[in-house]
PDB file of C-alpha atoms in Angstrom:
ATOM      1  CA  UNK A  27       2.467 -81.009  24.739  1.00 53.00           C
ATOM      2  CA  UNK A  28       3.875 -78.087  26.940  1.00 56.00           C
ATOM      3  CA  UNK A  29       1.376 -75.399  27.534  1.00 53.00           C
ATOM      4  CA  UNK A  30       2.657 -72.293  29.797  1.00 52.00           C
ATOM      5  CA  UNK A  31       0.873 -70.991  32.065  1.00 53.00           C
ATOM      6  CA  UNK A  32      -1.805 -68.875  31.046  1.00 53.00           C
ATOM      7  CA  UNK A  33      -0.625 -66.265  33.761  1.00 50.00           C
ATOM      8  CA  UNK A  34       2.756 -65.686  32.793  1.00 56.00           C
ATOM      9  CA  UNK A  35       1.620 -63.610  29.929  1.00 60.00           C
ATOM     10  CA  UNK A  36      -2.168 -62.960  30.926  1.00 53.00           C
ATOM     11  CA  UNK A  37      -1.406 -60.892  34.433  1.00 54.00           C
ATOM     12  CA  UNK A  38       1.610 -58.536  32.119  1.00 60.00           C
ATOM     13  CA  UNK A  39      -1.370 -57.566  30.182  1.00 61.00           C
ATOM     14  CA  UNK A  40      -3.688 -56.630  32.756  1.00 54.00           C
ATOM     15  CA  UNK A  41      -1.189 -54.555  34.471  1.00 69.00           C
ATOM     16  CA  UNK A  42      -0.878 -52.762  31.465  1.00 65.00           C
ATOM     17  CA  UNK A  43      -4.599 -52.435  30.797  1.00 55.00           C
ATOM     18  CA  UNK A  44      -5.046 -51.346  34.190  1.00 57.00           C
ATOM     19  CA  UNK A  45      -2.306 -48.698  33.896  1.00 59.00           C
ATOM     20  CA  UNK A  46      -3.917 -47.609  30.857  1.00 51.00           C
ATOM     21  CA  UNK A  47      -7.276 -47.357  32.087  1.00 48.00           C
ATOM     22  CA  UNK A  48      -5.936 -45.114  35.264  1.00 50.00           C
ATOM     23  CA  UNK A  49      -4.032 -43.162  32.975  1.00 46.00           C
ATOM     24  CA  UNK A  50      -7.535 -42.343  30.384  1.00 42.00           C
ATOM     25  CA  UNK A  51      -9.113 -41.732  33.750  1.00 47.00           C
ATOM     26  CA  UNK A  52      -6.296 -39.241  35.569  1.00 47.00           C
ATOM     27  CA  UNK A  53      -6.271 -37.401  31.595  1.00 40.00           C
ATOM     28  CA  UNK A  54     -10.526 -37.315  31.751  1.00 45.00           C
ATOM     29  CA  UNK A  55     -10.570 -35.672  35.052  1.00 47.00           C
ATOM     30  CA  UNK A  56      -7.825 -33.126  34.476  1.00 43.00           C
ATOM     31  CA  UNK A  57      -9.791 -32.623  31.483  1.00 41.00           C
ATOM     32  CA  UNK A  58     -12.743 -31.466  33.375  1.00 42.00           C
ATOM     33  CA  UNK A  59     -11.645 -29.691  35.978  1.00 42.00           C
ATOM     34  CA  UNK A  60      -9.594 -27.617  33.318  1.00 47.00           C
ATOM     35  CA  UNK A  61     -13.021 -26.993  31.696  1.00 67.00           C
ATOM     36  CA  UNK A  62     -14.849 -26.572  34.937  1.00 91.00           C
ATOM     37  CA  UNK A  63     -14.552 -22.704  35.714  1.00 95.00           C
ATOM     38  CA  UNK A  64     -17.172 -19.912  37.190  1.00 97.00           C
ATOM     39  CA  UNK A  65     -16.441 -15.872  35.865  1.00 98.00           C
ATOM     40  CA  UNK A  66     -18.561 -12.570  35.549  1.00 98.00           C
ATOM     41  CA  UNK A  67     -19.750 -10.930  32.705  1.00 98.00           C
ATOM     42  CA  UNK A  68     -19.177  -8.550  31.448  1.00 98.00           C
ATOM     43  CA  UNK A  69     -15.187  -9.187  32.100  1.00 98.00           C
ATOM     44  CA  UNK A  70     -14.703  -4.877  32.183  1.00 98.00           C
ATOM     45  CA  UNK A  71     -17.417  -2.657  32.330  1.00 98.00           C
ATOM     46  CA  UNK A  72     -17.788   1.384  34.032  1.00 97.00           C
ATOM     47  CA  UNK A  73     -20.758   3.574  34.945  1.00 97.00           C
ATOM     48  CA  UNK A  74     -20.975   6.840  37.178  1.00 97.00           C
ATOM     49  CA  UNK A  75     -21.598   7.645  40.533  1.00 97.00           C
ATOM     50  CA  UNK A  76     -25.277   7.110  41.362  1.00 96.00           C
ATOM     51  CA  UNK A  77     -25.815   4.621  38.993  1.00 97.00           C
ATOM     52  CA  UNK A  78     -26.245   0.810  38.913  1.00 98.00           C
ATOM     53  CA  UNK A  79     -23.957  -1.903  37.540  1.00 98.00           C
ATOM     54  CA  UNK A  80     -24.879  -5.407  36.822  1.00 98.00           C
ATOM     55  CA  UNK A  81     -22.796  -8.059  36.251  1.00 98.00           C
ATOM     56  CA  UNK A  82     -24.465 -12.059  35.111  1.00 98.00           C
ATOM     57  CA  UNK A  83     -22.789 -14.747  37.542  1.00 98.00           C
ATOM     58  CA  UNK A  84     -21.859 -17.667  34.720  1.00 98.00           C
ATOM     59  CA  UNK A  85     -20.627 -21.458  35.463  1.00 97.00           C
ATOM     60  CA  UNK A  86     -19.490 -23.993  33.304  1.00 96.00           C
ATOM     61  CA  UNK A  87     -18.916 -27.318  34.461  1.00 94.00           C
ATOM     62  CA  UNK A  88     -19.137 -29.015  31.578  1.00 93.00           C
ATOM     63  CA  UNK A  89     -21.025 -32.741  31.821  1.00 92.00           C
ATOM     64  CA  UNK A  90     -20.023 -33.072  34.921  1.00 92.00           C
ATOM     65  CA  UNK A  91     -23.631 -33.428  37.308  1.00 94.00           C
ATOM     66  CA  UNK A  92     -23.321 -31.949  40.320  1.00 93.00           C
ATOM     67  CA  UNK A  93     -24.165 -31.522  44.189  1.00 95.00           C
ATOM     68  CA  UNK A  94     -23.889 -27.482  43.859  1.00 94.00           C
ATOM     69  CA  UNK A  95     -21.306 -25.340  45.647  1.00 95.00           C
ATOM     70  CA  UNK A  96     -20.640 -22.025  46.337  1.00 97.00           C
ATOM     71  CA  UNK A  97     -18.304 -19.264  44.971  1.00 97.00           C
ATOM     72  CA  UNK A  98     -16.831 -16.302  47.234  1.00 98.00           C
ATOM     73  CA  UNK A  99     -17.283 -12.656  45.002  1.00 98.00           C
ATOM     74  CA  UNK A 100     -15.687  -9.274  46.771  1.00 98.00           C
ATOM     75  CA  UNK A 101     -14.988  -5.801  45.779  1.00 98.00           C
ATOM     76  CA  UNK A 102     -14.154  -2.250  47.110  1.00 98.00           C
ATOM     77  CA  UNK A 103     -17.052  -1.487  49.155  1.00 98.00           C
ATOM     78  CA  UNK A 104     -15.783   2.161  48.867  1.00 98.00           C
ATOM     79  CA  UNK A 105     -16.181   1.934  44.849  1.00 98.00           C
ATOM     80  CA  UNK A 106     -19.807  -0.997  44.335  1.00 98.00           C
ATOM     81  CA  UNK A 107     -22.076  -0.925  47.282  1.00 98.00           C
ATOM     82  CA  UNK A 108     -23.897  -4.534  46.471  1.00 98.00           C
ATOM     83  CA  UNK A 109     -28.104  -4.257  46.199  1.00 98.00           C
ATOM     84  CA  UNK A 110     -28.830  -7.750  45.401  1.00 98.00           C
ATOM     85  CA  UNK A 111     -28.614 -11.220  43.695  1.00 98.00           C
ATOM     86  CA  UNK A 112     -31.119 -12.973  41.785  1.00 98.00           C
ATOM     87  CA  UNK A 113     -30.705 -16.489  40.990  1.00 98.00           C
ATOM     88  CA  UNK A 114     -31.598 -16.725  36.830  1.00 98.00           C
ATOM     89  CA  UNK A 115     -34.873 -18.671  35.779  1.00 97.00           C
ATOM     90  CA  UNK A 116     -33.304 -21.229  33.743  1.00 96.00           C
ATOM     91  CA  UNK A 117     -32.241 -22.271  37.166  1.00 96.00           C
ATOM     92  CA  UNK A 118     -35.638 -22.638  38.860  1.00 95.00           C
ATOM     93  CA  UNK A 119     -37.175 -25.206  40.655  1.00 95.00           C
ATOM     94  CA  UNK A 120     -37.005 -28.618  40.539  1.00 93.00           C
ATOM     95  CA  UNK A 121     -33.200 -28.214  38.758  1.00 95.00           C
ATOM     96  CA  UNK A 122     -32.417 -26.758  42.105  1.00 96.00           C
ATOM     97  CA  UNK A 123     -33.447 -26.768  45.620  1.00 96.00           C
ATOM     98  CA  UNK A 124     -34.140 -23.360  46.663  1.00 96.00           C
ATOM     99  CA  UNK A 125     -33.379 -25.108  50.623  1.00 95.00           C
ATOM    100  CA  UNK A 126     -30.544 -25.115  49.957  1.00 95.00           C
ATOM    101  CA  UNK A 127     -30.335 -21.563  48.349  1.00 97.00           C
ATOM    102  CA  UNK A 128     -26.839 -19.388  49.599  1.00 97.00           C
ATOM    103  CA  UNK A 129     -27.156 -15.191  49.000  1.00 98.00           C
ATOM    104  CA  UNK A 130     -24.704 -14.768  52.293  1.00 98.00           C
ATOM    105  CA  UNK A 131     -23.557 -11.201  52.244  1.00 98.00           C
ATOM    106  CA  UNK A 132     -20.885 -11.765  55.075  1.00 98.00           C
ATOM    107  CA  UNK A 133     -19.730  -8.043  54.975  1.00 98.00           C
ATOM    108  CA  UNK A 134     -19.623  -5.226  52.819  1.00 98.00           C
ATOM    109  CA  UNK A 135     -17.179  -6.312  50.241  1.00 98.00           C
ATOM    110  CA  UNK A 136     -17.852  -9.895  50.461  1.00 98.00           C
ATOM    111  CA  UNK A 137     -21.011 -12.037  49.297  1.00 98.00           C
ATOM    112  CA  UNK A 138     -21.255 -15.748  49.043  1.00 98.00           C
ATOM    113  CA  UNK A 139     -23.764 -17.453  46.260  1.00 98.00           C
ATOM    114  CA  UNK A 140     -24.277 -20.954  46.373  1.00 97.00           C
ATOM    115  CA  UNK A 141     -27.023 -23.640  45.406  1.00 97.00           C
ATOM    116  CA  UNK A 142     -27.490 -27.267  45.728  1.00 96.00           C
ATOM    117  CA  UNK A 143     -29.741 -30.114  44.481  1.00 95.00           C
ATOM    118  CA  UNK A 144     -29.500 -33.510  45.832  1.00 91.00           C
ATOM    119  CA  UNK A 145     -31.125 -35.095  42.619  1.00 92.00           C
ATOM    120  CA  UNK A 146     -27.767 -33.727  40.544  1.00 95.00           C
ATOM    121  CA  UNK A 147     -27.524 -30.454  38.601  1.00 95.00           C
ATOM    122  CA  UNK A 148     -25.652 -29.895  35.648  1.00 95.00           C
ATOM    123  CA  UNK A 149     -23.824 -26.761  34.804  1.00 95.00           C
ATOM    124  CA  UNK A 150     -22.629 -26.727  30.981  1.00 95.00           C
ATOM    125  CA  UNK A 151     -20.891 -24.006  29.194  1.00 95.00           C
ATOM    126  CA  UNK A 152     -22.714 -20.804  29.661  1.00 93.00           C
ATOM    127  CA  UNK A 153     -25.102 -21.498  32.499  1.00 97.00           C
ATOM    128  CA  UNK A 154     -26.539 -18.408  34.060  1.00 98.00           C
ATOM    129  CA  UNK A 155     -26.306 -18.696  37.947  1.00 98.00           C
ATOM    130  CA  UNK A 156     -27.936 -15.036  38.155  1.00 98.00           C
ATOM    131  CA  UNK A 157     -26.998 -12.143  38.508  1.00 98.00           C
ATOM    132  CA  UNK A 158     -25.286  -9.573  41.086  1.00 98.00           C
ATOM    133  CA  UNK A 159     -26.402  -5.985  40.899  1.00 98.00           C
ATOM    134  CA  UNK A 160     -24.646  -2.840  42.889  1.00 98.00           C
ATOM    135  CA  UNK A 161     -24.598   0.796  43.311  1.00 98.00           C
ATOM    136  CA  UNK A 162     -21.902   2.703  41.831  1.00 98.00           C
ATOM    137  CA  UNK A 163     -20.747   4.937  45.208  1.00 98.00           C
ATOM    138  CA  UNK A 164     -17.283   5.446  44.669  1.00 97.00           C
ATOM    139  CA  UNK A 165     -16.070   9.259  42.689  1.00 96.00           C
ATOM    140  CA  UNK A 166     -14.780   9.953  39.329  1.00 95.00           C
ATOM    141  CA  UNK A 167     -12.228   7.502  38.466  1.00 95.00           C
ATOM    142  CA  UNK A 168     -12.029   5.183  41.090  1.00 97.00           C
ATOM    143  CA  UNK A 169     -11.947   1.477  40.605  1.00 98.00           C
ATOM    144  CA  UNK A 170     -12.130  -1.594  41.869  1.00 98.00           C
ATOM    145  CA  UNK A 171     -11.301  -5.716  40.796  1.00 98.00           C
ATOM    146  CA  UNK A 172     -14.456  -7.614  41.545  1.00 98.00           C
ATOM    147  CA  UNK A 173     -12.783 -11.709  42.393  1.00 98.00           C
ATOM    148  CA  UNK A 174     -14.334 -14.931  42.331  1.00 98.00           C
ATOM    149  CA  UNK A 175     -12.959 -17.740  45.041  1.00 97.00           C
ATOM    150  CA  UNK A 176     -14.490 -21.182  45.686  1.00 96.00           C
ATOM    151  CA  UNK A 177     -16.432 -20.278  49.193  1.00 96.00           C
ATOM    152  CA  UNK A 178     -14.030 -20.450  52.148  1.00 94.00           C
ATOM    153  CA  UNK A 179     -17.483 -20.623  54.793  1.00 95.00           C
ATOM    154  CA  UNK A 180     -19.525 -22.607  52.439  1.00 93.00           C
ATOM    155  CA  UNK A 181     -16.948 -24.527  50.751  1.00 89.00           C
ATOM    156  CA  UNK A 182     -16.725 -25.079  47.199  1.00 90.00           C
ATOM    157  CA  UNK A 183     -18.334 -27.349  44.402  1.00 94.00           C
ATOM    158  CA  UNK A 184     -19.089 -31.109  45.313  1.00 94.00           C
ATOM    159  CA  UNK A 185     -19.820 -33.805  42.293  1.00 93.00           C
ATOM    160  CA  UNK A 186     -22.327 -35.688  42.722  1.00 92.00           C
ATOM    161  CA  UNK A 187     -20.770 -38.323  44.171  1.00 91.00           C
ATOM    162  CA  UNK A 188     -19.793 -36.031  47.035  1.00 90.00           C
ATOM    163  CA  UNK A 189     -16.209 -35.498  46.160  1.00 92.00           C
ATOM    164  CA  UNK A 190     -14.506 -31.848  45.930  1.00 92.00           C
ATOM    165  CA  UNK A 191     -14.555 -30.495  42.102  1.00 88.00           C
ATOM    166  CA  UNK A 192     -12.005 -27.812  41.843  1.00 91.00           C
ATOM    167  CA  UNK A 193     -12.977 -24.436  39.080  1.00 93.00           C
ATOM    168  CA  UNK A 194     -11.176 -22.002  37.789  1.00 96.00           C
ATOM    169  CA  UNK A 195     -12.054 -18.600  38.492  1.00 97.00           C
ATOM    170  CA  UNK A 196     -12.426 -15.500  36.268  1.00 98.00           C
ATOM    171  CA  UNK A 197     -13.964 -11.937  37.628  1.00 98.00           C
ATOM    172  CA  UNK A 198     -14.352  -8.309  36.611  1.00 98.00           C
ATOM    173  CA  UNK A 199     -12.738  -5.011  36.588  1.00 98.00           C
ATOM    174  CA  UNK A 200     -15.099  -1.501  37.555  1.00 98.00           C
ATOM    175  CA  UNK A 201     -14.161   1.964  36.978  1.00 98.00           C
ATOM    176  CA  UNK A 202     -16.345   5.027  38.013  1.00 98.00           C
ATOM    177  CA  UNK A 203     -16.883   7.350  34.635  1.00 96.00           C
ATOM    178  CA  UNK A 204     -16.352  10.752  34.840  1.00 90.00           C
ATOM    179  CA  UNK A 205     -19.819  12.713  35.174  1.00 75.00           C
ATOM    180  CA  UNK A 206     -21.070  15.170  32.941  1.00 64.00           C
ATOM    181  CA  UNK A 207     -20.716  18.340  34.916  1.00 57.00           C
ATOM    182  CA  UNK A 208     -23.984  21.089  33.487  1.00 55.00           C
ATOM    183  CA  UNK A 209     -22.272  24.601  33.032  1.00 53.00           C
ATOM    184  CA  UNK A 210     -23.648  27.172  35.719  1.00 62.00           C
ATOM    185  CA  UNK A 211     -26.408  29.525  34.929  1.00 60.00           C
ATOM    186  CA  UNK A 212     -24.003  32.531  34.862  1.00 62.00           C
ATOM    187  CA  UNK A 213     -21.495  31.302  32.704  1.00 64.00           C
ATOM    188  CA  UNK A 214     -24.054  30.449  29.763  1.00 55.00           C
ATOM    189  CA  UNK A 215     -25.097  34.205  30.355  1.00 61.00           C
ATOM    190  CA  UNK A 216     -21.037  35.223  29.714  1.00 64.00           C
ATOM    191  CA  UNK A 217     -20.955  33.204  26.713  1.00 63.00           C
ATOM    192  CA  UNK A 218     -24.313  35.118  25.285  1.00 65.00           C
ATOM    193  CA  UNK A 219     -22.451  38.461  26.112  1.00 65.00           C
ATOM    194  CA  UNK A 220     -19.357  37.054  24.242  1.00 66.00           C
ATOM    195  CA  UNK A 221     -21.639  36.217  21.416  1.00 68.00           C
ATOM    196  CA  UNK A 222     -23.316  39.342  21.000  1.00 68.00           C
ATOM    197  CA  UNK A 223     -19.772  41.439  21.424  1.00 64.00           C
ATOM    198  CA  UNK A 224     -18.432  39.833  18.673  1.00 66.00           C
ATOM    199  CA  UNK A 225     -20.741  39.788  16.561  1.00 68.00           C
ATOM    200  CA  UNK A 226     -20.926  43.875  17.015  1.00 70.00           C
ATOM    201  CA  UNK A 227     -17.187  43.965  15.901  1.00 67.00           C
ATOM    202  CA  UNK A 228     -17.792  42.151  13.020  1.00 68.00           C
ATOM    203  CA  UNK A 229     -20.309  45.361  11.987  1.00 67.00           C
ATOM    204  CA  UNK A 230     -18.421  47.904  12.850  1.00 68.00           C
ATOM    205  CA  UNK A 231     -15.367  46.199  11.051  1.00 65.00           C
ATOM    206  CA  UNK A 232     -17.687  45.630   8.341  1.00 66.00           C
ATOM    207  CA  UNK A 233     -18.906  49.156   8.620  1.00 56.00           C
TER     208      UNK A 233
END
């Protein structure tokens, strides 16, 4: 009884397997790092001069457990002048390690915010980093494009096994609003006087 080798049809197979495997894998992780993506909200927002604007740092990472990272956000410093960052308490202590905390404001039109936790963090769909808060300086009308960028000084996001995880970025747009100008003092007293004439020509035409 002849009996082939088992290898002439047992290693084909496992080179397919394994081919099939690495493709499943290669499809997975393009998968995530499509999903994996950081953005402000809201997405377009205005206010006047004086004012304050707000705008909620969000991540989504999807399943993915993390190291932490940081993200790059600048704007016009002639339109936003920035007045602070607050990490959001769904993100307190122990899910990260305030150690390794990043609120980096490396000029006037550039902050970096970044956080870490050694134990793994996960970021799913809609997680609240925290939220960035400026004053509106710039006049009526001006604007300005507030951009996200994985962190060129404190790099970008790290998986938990230590490996780079690449995100998509999304940021904002800002426009000043016109303010509401109050009429002088003087000009309400013309418009009385232009009341009261006309309401004496409509007696004397009714005279």
């Amino acid at each position: 009884m002849n009996t082939p080798a088992p290898t002439t049809t047992f290693v084909p197979r496992l080179r397919r397997l394994a081919a099939a495997l690495a493709a499943i894998t290669m499809l997975a992780a393009a998968a995530s790092a499509e999903a994996a993506n950081v953005s402000l909200d809201p997405a377009a927002t205005s206010a006047s001069n004086g004012s304050q604007v707000s705008f909620d740092l969000l991540a989504d990472f999807g399943s993915t457990v993390m190291l932490g990272g940081a993200v790059d956000v600048a704007w016009d410093a002639l339109v936003l002048h920035f007045a602070g960052f607050a990490f959001d308490a769904g993100l307190a202590p122990p899910r990260r390690d305030t150690a390794f905390d990043v609120v980096d404001l490396q000029s006037s039109e550039l902050l970096s915010v970044g956080l870490a936790s050694f134990g793994g963090i996960t970021l799913p769909a809609g997680t609240k980093l925290g939220t960035l808060t400026f004053d509106v300086v710039g006049g009526d009308g001006a604007s300005t494009n507030l951009t996200l960028d994985a962190s060129a000084k404190w790099s970008g996001y790290f998986a938990v096994n230590g490996d780079p995880f690449a995100a998509s970025f999304a940021g904002a747009q800002f426009s000043v609003t016109p303010s509401t100008v109050p009429l002088p003092g003087s000009q309400w007293l013309m418009l009385g006087a232009l009341a009261g004439l006309a309401t004496r020509m409509r007696r004397r035409a009714t005279a």
